[in-house]
CSV table of C-alpha atoms in Angstrom, one decimal:
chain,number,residue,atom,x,y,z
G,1,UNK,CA,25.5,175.2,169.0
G,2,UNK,CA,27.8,172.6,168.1
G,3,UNK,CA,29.9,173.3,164.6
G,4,UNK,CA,30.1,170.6,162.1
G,5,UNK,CA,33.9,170.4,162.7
G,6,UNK,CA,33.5,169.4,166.1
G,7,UNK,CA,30.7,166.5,164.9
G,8,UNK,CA,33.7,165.4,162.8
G,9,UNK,CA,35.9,165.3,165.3
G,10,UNK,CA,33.7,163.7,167.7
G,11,UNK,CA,33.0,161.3,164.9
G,12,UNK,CA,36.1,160.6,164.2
G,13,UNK,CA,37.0,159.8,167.7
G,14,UNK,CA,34.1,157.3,168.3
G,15,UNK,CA,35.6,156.0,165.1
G,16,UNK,CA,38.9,155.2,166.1
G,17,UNK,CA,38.2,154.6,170.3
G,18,UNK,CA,35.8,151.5,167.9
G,19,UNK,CA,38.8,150.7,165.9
G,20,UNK,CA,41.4,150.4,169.3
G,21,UNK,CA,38.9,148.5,171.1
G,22,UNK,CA,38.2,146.0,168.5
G,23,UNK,CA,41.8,145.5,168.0
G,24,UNK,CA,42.2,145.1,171.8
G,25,UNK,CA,39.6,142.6,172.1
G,26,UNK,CA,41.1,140.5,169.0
G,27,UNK,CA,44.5,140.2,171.0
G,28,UNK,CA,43.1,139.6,174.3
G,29,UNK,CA,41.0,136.7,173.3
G,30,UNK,CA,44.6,135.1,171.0
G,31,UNK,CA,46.5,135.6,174.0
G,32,UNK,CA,43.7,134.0,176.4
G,33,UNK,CA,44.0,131.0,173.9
G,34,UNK,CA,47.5,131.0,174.7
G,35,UNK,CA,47.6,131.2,178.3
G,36,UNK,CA,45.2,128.3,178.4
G,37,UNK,CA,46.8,126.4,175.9
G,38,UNK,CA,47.7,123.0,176.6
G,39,UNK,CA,51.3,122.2,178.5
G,40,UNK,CA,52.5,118.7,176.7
G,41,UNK,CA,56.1,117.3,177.5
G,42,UNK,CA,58.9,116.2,174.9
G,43,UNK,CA,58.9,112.4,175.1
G,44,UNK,CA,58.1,109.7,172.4
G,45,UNK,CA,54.2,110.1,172.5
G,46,UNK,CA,54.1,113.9,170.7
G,47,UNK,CA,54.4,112.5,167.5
G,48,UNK,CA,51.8,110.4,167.7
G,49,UNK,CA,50.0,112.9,169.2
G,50,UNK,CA,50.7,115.5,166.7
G,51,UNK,CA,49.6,112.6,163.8
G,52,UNK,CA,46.3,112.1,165.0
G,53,UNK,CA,45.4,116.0,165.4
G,54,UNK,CA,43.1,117.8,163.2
G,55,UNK,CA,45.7,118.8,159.9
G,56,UNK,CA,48.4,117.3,161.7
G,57,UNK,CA,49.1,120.3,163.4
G,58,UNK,CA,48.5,121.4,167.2
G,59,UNK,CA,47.3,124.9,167.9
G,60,UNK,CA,48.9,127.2,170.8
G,61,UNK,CA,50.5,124.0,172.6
G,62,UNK,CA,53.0,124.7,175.4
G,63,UNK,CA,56.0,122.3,175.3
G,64,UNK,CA,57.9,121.5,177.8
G,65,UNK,CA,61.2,119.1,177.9
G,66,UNK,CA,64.3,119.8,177.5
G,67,UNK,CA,66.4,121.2,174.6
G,68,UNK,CA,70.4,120.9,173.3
G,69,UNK,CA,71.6,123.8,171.6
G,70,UNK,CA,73.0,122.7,168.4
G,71,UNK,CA,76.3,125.1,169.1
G,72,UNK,CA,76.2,127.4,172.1
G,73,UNK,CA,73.1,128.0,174.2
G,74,UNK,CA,72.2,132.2,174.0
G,75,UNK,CA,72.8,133.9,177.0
G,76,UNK,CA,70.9,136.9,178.5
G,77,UNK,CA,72.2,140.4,178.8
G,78,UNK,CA,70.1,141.4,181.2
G,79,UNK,CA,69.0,138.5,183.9
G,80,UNK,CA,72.1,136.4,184.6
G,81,UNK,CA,71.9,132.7,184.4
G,82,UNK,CA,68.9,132.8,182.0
G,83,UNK,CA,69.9,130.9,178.5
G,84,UNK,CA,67.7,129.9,175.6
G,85,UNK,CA,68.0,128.6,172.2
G,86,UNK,CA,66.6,129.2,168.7
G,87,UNK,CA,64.4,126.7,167.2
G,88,UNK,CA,65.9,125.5,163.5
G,89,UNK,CA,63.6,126.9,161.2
G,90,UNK,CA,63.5,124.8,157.5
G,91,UNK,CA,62.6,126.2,154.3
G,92,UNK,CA,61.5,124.4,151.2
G,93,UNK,CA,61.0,125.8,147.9
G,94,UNK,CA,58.9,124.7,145.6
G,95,UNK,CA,61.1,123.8,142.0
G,96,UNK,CA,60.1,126.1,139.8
G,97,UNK,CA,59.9,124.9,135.9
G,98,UNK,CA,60.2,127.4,132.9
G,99,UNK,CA,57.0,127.4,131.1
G,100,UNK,CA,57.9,128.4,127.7
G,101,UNK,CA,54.6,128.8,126.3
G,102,UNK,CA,53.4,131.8,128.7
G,103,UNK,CA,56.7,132.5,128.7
G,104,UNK,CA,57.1,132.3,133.1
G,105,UNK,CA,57.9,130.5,136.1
């Protein structure tokens, strides 16, 4: 005789074991697209490139080339001799104009 709590937990379980394998299967096919993503190198055809893309915008590309670091290169703390740098990120706002009829941004 199984007890209705045990159905719910059973349930339950089946529920989530669905949930976590459904999640797992969602990151493991992103990170496949990653690992096979294309390896393209630094030079003066990637902008062109990059132009005639779909949206102007290449997904999960690998580049390869050579950086400068715009002060100091980082340094690891734990495996000597490995550096790396931190890509510039630039944000642009939007102006926003005082709309005094609804009385908002």
């Amino acid at each position: 005789p199984i007890t209705p709590g045990e159905l719910l937990c059973l349930g339950s379980s089946l529920a989530f074991s669905g949930l976590f394998y459904y999640l797992y299967r969602k990151k493991a096919r992103a990170m496949a697209r990653v690992q096979e993503a294309p390896k393209l190198q630094v030079d003066d055809d990637l902008p062109a490139l990059v132009s005639a893309a779909d949206g102007r915008c290449l997904p999960y590309v690998a580049l390869e080339g050579i950086v400068l670091p715009a002060r100091a290169a980082l340094t690891s703390h734990y495996h000597e001799g490995l550096q790396g740098v931190i890509q510039k990120l630039l944000l642009k706002e939007h102006r926003l104009i005082w709309n005094s009829l609804a009385r908002s941004w």
